[in-house]
């Protein structure tokens, strides 16, 4: 028999208060309800439980054996509901030993992550991070199964599976890199010159389709020839240094290579879009306190980083 089918669970609070006060008027005051409302609720309780529950005696209203038997059961049930419905425990970074797993771009890991981690460790010394590659499995399964806490740095154009949340994070200007002895490339490029050049780019290990650069070229009826796809920026930059090719990358990453390799910066076509990076997480865990904290820290870091750039 399904007892909940005809039973209003709101009556349990009335039952508890009546058992404590054993007086309809005082119970009404305690619950901030009218005396008729409490009388009506007691009538419904009696009908639902087929028992008078409280009976008027010379010593006032007294509980029946059925009411006394129900009391500890209702107390425990309400206590469990109170605990279950309470807000989740606050995340305390200063004492946490939580390990977060981020799936990131090569750019974030190289340029931003070391500073981000060192700043967090000053007030959250027990936390740690694992860095993973962004793959299709990360977006389709890793986030949902919480193998990955957050994906950092993917471009805004990316199509995402259902249940996955994407928020704007940081914008970075794109530039081109060319070898110092590359006389075919000037200090800046038109979009036609850009399309005619040989290119080096990072391999699309995320499996998420054409880049914003290729989409931009297609919109202008152009394509480019990519002579090398590399897994990381440093390898790609070394190819650029030894060939007549160019590569397109975030300005702050490109500037790192100027002192390392015989390469120089080249201004890209004005039509080329900026790199608009995102924070991606799964909706299942978006309100979990440690995830909320991590999202806040990454957002604050991005703001400070952009202001200093």
GROMACS .gro file of N, CA and C in nm, residues 10-11 13-15 17-19 21-46 54 61:
model
  108
   10UNK      N    1   0.355   1.768   0.437
   10UNK     CA    2   0.360   1.892   0.514
   10UNK      C    3   0.296   1.876   0.651
   11UNK      N    4   0.207   1.776   0.664
   11UNK     CA    5   0.139   1.753   0.792
   11UNK      C    6   0.234   1.701   0.900
   13UNK      N    7   0.521   1.822   0.997
   13UNK     CA    8   0.567   1.933   1.081
   13UNK      C    9   0.459   1.974   1.179
   14UNK      N   10   0.335   1.973   1.133
   14UNK     CA   11   0.223   2.005   1.222
   14UNK      C   12   0.214   1.900   1.333
   15UNK      N   13   0.230   1.773   1.295
   15UNK     CA   14   0.225   1.665   1.393
   15UNK      C   15   0.332   1.685   1.500
   17UNK      N   16   0.486   1.957   1.595
   17UNK     CA   17   0.461   2.074   1.678
   17UNK      C   18   0.346   2.048   1.775
   18UNK      N   19   0.243   1.982   1.728
   18UNK     CA   20   0.131   1.948   1.817
   18UNK      C   21   0.175   1.854   1.929
   19UNK      N   22   0.261   1.759   1.896
   19UNK     CA   23   0.309   1.666   1.999
   19UNK      C   24   0.394   1.738   2.103
   21UNK      N   25   0.374   2.084   2.172
   21UNK     CA   26   0.295   2.186   2.243
   21UNK      C   27   0.172   2.128   2.313
   22UNK      N   28   0.114   2.025   2.248
   22UNK     CA   29  -0.010   1.963   2.297
   22UNK      C   30  -0.118   2.068   2.322
   23UNK      N   31  -0.124   2.162   2.230
   23UNK     CA   32  -0.221   2.272   2.240
   23UNK      C   33  -0.231   2.334   2.101
   24UNK      N   34  -0.353   2.341   2.047
   24UNK     CA   35  -0.373   2.385   1.909
   24UNK      C   36  -0.330   2.530   1.891
   25UNK      N   37  -0.369   2.618   1.983
   25UNK     CA   38  -0.337   2.760   1.968
   25UNK      C   39  -0.187   2.784   1.975
   26UNK      N   40  -0.120   2.720   2.073
   26UNK     CA   41   0.024   2.739   2.084
   26UNK      C   42   0.097   2.681   1.961
   27UNK      N   43   0.048   2.569   1.908
   27UNK     CA   44   0.108   2.511   1.787
   27UNK      C   45   0.091   2.606   1.669
   28UNK      N   46  -0.025   2.672   1.661
   28UNK     CA   47  -0.049   2.768   1.553
   28UNK      C   48   0.050   2.884   1.562
   29UNK      N   49   0.073   2.934   1.683
   29UNK     CA   50   0.168   3.044   1.702
   29UNK      C   51   0.310   3.001   1.665
   30UNK      N   52   0.346   2.880   1.702
   30UNK     CA   53   0.481   2.829   1.675
   30UNK      C   54   0.505   2.819   1.525
   31UNK      N   55   0.402   2.778   1.452
   31UNK     CA   56   0.417   2.757   1.307
   31UNK      C   57   0.376   2.880   1.226
   32UNK      N   58   0.337   2.988   1.295
   32UNK     CA   59   0.292   3.111   1.229
   32UNK      C   60   0.174   3.085   1.136
   33UNK      N   61   0.083   3.003   1.185
   33UNK     CA   62  -0.040   2.972   1.113
   33UNK      C   63  -0.159   3.009   1.201
   34UNK      N   64  -0.277   3.011   1.140
   34UNK     CA   65  -0.397   3.043   1.218
   34UNK      C   66  -0.442   2.920   1.296
   35UNK      N   67  -0.518   2.944   1.402
   35UNK     CA   68  -0.570   2.832   1.483
   35UNK      C   69  -0.663   2.742   1.400
   36UNK      N   70  -0.751   2.799   1.314
   36UNK     CA   71  -0.833   2.711   1.229
   36UNK      C   72  -0.749   2.625   1.134
   37UNK      N   73  -0.639   2.680   1.085
   37UNK     CA   74  -0.553   2.602   0.993
   37UNK      C   75  -0.493   2.482   1.065
   38UNK      N   76  -0.450   2.500   1.190
   38UNK     CA   77  -0.394   2.389   1.266
   38UNK      C   78  -0.502   2.287   1.300
   39UNK      N   79  -0.622   2.335   1.335
   39UNK     CA   80  -0.733   2.244   1.364
   39UNK      C   81  -0.767   2.160   1.241
   40UNK      N   82  -0.767   2.224   1.124
   40UNK     CA   83  -0.795   2.153   1.000
   40UNK      C   84  -0.685   2.050   0.971
   41UNK      N   85  -0.559   2.088   0.997
   41UNK     CA   86  -0.448   1.996   0.974
   41UNK      C   87  -0.458   1.876   1.067
   42UNK      N   88  -0.496   1.899   1.194
   42UNK     CA   89  -0.511   1.788   1.288
   42UNK      C   90  -0.623   1.694   1.244
   43UNK      N   91  -0.732   1.752   1.191
   43UNK     CA   92  -0.841   1.671   1.138
   43UNK      C   93  -0.793   1.583   1.024
   44UNK      N   94  -0.712   1.639   0.934
   44UNK     CA   95  -0.659   1.562   0.821
   44UNK      C   96  -0.564   1.453   0.869
   45UNK      N   97  -0.483   1.484   0.970
   45UNK     CA   98  -0.393   1.383   1.025
   45UNK      C   99  -0.472   1.267   1.083
   46UNK      N  100  -0.577   1.297   1.157
   46UNK     CA  101  -0.659   1.192   1.219
   46UNK      C  102  -0.723   1.104   1.113
   54UNK      N  103  -0.433   1.303   1.935
   54UNK     CA  104  -0.436   1.383   2.058
   54UNK      C  105  -0.579   1.385   2.111
   61UNK      N  106  -0.453   1.806   2.642
   61UNK     CA  107  -0.450   1.711   2.531
   61UNK      C  108  -0.332   1.616   2.548
   0.00000   0.00000   0.00000
